mmCIF file of C-alpha atoms in Angstrom:
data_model
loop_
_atom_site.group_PDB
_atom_site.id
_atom_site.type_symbol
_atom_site.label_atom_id
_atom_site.label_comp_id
_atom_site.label_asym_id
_atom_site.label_seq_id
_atom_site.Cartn_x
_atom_site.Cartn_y
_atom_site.Cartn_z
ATOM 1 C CA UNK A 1295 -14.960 37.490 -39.065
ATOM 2 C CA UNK A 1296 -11.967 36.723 -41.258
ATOM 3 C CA UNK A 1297 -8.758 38.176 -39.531
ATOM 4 C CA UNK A 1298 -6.490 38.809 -42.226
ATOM 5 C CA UNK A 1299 -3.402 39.593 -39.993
ATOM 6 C CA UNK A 1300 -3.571 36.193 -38.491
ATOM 7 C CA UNK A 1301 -3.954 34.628 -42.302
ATOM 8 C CA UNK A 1302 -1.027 36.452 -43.413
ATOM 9 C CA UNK A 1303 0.777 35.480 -40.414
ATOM 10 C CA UNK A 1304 -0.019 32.283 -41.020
ATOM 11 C CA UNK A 1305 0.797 31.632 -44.774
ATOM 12 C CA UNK A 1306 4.285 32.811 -43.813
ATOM 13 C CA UNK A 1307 3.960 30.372 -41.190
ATOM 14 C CA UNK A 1308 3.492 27.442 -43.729
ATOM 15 C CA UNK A 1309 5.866 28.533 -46.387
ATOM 16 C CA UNK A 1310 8.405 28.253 -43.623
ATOM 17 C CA UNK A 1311 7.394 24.544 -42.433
ATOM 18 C CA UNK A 1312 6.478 22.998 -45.752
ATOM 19 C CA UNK A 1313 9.721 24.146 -47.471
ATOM 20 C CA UNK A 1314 11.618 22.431 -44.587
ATOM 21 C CA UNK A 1315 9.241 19.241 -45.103
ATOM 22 C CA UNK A 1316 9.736 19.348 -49.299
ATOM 23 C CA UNK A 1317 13.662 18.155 -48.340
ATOM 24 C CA UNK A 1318 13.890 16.883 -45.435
ATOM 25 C CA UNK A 1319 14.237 13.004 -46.371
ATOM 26 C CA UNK A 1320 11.980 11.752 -43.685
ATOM 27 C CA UNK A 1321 8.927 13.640 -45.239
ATOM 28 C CA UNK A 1322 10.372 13.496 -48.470
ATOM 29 C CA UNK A 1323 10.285 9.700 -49.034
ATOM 30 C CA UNK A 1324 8.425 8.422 -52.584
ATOM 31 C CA UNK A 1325 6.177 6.268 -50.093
ATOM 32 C CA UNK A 1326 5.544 9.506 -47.786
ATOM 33 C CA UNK A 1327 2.084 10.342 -49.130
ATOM 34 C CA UNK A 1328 1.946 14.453 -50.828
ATOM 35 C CA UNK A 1329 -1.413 14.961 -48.805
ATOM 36 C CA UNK A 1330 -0.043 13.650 -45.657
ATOM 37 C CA UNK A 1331 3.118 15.857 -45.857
ATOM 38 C CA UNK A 1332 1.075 18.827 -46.743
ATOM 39 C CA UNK A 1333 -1.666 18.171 -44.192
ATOM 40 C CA UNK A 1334 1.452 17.965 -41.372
ATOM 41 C CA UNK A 1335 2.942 21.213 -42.524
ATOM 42 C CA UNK A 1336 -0.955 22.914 -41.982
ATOM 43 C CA UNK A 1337 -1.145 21.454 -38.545
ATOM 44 C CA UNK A 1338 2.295 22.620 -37.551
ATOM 45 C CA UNK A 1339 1.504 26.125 -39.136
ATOM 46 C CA UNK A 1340 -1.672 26.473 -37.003
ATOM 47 C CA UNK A 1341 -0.147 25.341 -33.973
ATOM 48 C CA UNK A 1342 2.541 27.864 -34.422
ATOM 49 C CA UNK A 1343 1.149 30.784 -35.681
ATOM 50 C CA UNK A 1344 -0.594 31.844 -32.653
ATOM 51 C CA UNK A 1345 3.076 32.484 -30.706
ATOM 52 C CA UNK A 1346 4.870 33.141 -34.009
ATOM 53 C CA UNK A 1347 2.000 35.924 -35.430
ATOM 54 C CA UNK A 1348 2.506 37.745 -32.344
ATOM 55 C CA UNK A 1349 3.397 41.702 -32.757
ATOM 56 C CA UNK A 1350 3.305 40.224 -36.255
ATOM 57 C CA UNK A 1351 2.497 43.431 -39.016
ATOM 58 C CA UNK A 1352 1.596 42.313 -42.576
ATOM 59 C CA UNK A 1353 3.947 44.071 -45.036
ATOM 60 C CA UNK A 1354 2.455 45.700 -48.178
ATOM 61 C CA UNK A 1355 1.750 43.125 -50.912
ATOM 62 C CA UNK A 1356 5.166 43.727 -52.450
ATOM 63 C CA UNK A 1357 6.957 42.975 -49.813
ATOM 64 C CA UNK A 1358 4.409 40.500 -48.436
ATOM 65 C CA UNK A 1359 5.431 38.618 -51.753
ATOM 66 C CA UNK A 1360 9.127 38.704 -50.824
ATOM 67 C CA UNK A 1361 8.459 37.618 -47.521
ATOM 68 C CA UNK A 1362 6.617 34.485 -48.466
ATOM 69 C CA UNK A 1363 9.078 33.310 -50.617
ATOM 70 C CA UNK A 1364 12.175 33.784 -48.172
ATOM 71 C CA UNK A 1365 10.418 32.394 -45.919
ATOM 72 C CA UNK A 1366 10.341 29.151 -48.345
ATOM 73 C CA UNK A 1367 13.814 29.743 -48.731
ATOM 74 C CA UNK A 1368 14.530 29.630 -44.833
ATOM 75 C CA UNK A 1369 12.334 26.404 -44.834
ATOM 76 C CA UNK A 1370 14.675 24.737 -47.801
ATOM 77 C CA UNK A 1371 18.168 26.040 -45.973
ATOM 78 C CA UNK A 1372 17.267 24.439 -43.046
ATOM 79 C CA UNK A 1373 15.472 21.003 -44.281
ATOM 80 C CA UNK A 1374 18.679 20.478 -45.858
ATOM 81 C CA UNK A 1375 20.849 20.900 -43.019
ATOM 82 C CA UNK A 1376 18.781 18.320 -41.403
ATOM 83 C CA UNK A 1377 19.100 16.405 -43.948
ATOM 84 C CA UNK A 1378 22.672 15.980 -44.661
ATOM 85 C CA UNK A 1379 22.762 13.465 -41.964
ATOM 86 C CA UNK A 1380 20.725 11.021 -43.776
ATOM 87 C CA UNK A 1381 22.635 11.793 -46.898
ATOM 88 C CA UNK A 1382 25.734 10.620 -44.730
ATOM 89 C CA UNK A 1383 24.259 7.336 -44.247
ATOM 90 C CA UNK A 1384 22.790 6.537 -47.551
ATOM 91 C CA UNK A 1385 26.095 7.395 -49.157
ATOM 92 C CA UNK A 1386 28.057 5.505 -46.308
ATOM 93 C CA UNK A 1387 25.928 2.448 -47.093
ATOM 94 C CA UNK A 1388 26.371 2.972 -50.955
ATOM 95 C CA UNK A 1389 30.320 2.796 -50.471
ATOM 96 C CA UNK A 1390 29.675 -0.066 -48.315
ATOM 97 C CA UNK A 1391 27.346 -1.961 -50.684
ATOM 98 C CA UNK A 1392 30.046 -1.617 -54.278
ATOM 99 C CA UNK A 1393 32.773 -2.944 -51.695
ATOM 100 C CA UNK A 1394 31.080 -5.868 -50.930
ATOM 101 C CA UNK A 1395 29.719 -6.520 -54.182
ATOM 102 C CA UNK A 1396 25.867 -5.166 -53.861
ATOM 103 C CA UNK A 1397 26.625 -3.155 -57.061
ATOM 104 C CA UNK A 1398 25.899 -6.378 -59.074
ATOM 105 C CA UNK A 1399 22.262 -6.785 -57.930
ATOM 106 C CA UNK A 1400 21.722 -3.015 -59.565
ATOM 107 C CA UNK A 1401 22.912 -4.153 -62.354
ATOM 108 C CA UNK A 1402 20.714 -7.544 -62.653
ATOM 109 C CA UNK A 1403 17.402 -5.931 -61.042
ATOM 110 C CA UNK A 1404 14.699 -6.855 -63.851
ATOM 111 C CA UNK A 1405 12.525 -3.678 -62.556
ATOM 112 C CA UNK A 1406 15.452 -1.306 -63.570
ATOM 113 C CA UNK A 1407 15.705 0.256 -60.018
ATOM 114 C CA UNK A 1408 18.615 1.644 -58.683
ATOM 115 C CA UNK A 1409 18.456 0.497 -55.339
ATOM 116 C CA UNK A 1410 21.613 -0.230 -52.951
ATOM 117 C CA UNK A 1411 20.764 -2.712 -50.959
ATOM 118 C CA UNK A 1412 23.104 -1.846 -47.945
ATOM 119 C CA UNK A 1413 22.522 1.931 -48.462
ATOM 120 C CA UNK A 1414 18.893 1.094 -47.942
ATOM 121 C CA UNK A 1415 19.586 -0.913 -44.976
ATOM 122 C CA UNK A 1416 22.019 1.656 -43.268
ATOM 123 C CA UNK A 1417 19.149 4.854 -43.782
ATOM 124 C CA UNK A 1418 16.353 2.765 -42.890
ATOM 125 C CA UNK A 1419 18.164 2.126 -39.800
ATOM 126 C CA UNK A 1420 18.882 5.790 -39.149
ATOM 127 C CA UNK A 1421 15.384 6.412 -39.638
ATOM 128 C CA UNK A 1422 14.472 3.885 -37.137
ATOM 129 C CA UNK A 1423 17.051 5.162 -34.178
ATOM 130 C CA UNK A 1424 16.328 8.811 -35.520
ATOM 131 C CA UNK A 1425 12.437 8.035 -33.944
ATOM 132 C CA UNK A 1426 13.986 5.897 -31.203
ATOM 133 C CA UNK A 1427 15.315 8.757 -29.534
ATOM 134 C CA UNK A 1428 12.716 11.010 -30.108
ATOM 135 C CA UNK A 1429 15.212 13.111 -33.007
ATOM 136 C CA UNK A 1430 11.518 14.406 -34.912
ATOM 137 C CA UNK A 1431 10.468 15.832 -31.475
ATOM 138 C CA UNK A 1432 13.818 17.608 -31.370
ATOM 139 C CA UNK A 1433 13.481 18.895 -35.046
ATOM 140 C CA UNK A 1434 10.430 20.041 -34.456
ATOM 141 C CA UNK A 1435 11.219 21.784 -31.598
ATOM 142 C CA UNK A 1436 14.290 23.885 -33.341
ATOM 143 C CA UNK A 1437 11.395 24.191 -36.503
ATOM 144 C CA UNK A 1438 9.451 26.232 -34.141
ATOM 145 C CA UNK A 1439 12.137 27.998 -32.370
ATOM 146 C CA UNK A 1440 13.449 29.095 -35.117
ATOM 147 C CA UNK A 1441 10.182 31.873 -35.193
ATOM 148 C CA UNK A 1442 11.749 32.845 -31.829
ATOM 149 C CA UNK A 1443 15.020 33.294 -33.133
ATOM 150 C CA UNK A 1444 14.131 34.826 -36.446
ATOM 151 C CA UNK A 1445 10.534 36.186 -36.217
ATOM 152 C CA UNK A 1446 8.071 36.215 -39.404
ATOM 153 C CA UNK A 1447 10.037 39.025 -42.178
ATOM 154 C CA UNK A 1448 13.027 39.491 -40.223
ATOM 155 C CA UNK A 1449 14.925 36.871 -40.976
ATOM 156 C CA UNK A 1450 17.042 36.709 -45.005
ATOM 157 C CA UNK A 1451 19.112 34.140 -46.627
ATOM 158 C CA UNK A 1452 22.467 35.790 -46.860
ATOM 159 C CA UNK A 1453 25.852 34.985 -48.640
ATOM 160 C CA UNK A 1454 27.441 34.753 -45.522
ATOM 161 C CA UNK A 1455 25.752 31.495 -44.576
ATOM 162 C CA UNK A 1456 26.798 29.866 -47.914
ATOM 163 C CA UNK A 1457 30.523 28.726 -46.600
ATOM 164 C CA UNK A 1458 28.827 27.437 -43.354
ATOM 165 C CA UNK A 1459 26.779 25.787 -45.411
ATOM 166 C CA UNK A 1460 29.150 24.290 -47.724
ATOM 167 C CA UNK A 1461 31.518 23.334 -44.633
ATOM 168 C CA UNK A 1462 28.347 21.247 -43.775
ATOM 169 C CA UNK A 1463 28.302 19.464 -47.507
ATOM 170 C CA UNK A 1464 31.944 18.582 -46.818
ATOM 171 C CA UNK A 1465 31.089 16.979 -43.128
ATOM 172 C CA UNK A 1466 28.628 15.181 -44.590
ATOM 173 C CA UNK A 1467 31.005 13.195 -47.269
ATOM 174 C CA UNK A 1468 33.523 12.923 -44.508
ATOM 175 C CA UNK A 1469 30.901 11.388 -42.407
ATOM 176 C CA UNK A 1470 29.972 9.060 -44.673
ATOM 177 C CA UNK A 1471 33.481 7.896 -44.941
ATOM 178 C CA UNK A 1472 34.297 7.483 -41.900
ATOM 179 C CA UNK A 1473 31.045 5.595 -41.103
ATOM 180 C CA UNK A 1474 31.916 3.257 -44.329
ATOM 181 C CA UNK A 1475 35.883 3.337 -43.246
ATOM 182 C CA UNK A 1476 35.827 -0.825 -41.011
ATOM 183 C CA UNK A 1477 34.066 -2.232 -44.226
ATOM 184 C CA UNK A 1478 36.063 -0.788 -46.597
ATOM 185 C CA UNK A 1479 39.184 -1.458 -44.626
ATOM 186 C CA UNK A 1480 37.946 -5.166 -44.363
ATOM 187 C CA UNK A 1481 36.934 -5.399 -48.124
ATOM 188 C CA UNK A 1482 40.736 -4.137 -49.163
ATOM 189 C CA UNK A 1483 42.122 -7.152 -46.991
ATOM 190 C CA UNK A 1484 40.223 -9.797 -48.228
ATOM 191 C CA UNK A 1485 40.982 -8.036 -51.798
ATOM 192 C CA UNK A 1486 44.540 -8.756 -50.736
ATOM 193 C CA UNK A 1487 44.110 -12.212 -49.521
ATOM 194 C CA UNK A 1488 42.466 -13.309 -52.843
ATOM 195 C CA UNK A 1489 44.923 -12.029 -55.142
ATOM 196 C CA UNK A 1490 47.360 -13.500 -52.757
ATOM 197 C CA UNK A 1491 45.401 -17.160 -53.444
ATOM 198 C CA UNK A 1492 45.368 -16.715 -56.942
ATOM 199 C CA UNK A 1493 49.118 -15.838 -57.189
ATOM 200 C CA UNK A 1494 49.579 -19.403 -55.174
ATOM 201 C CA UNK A 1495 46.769 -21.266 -56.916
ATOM 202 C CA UNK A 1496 46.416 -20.024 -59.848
ATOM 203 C CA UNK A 1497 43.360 -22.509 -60.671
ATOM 204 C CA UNK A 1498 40.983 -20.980 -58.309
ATOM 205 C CA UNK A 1499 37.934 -19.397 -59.533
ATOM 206 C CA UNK A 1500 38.579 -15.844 -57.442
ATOM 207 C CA UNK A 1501 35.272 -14.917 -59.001
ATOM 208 C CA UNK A 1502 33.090 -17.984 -58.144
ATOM 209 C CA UNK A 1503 35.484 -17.534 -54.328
ATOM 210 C CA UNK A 1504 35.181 -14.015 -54.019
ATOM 211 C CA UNK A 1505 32.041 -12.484 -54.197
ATOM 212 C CA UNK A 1506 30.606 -14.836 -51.072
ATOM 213 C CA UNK A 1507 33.709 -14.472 -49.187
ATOM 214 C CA UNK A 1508 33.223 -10.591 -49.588
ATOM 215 C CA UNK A 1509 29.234 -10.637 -49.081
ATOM 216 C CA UNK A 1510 29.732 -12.731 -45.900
ATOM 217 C CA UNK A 1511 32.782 -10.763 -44.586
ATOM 218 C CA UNK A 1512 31.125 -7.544 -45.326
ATOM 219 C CA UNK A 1513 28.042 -8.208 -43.533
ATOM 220 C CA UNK A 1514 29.622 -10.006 -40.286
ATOM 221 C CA UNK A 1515 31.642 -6.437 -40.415
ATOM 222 C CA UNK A 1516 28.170 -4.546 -40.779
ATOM 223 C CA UNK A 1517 26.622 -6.535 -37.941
ATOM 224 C CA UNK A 1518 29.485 -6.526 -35.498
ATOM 225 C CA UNK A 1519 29.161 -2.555 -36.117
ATOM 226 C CA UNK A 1520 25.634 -1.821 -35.166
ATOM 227 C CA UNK A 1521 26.178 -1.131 -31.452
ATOM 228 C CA UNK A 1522 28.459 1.148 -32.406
ATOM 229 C CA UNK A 1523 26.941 2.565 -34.919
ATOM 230 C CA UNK A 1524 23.793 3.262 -32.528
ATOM 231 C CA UNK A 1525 25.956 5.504 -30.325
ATOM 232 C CA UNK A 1526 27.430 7.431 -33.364
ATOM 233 C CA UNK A 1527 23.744 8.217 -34.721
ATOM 234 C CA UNK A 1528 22.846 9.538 -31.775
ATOM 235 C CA UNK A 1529 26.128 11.919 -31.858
ATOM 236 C CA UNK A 1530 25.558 12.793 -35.371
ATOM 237 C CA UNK A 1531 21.259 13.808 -34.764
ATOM 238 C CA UNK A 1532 22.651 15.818 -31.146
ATOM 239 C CA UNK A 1533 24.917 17.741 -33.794
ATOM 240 C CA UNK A 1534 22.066 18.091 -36.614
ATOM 241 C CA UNK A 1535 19.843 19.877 -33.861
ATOM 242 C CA UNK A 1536 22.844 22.271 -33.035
ATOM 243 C CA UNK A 1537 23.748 22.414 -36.679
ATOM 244 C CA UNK A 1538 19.911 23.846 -37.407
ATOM 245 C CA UNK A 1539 20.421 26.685 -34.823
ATOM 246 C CA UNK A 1540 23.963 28.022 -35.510
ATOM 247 C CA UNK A 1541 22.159 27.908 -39.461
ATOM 248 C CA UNK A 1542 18.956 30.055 -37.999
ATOM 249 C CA UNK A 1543 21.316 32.381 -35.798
ATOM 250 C CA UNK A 1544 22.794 33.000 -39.103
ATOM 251 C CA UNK A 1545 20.380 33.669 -41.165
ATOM 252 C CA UNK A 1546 18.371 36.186 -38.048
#
């Protein structure tokens, strides 16, 4: 026999999980299949519903309605906390790639795709560390304490988490800035030193000169930062997690 509490329980269940999955980038990638994102958010839902239906009441089907989409609204606010971080890096990587001259290979791409190559590089690489270090087991875990913190209908997306939210939107740029900071800092030097060659030889082809120089100084820069880089990733998805649950305490 059909139990309907447990059903309703469990569609609010999913509308919390897949809208966290529609934006978080990770799930959200063109090459991330629809089916296998939506299959993921139904396993996670009946995994979770069991502890999160308990002492669970269905509302009427007014407020049932409601319920289902704040919960979808819950998911979205806290997908895209988690995903700021990747944001970071992606625009990090697109300041770094118009420094060092990347921008031209938009511009000549016969398929018409806007594609960075060093932004590419940089998220891809945050993806990579972000499963290194086990990051989806630890958004996963705040996913599903977050029906701890805020049980099924309790929880509301308020104005007063819109500046903490917006504060976040401003870390993120300044993230991304300081991440891109040693290759811009590098690119503005060499910048210097050409204009300084052309001012002494003025027969040089800075154009024919530059654009190697910069693509070679750029990416010995890149390189020479990817230990570091490692430790600051691991910083910024520590700070994501505790980022989700000051977000969920907020919205309880």
């Amino acid at each position: 026999m059909l139990d309907f509490t447990f059903l309703a329980a469990f569609l609010l269940v999913f509308a919390r999980i897949s809208g966290f999955i529609a934006v978080f980038p990770l799930f959200a990638l063109t090459g991330v299949p629809a089916l296998l994102r939506l299959g993921l958010a139904l396993i996670l839902a009946l995994i979770v519903t069991p502890v999160a239906g308990k002492g669970f009441a269905a509302p009427a089907a007014a407020g049932y309605v409601f319920a289902l989409a704040n919960e979808v609204l819950f998911g979205l606010a806290t997908g895209l906390t988690a995903a700021l971080v990747f944001y970071a890096l992606r625009m990090a990587g697109q300041l770094m790639g118009i420094q060092i001259g990347f921008a031209v290979a938009e511009l000549l791409d016969p398929a018409g795709i806007q594609n960075n190559v060093v932004a590419e590089f940089v998220f891809l690489l945050g993806v990579i560390f972000f499963f290194s270090v086990d990051g989806h087991h630890a958004v996963i875990a705040a996913l599903v304490r977050s029906f701890e913190m805020v049980p099924l209908t309790t929880g509301a997306v308020k104005s007063s988490v819109v500046p903490y939210v917006a504060r976040l939107i401003g870390g993120m740029f300044s993230t991304a800035l300081q991440l891109a900071a040693p290759v811009l800092a590098v690119m503005v030097v060499v910048d210097l030193a050409l204009g300084l060659m052309v001012r002494m030889v003025p027969q040089i082809n800075v154009f024919m000169l530059g654009f190697p120089l910069k693509v070679a100084a750029g990416l010995l820069i890149l390189a020479g930062l990817l230990p570091v880089l490692g430790v600051v990733l691991r910083q910024l998805f520590d700070r994501m997690v505790a980022d989700i649950l000051v977000l969920v305490r907020g919205l309880a």
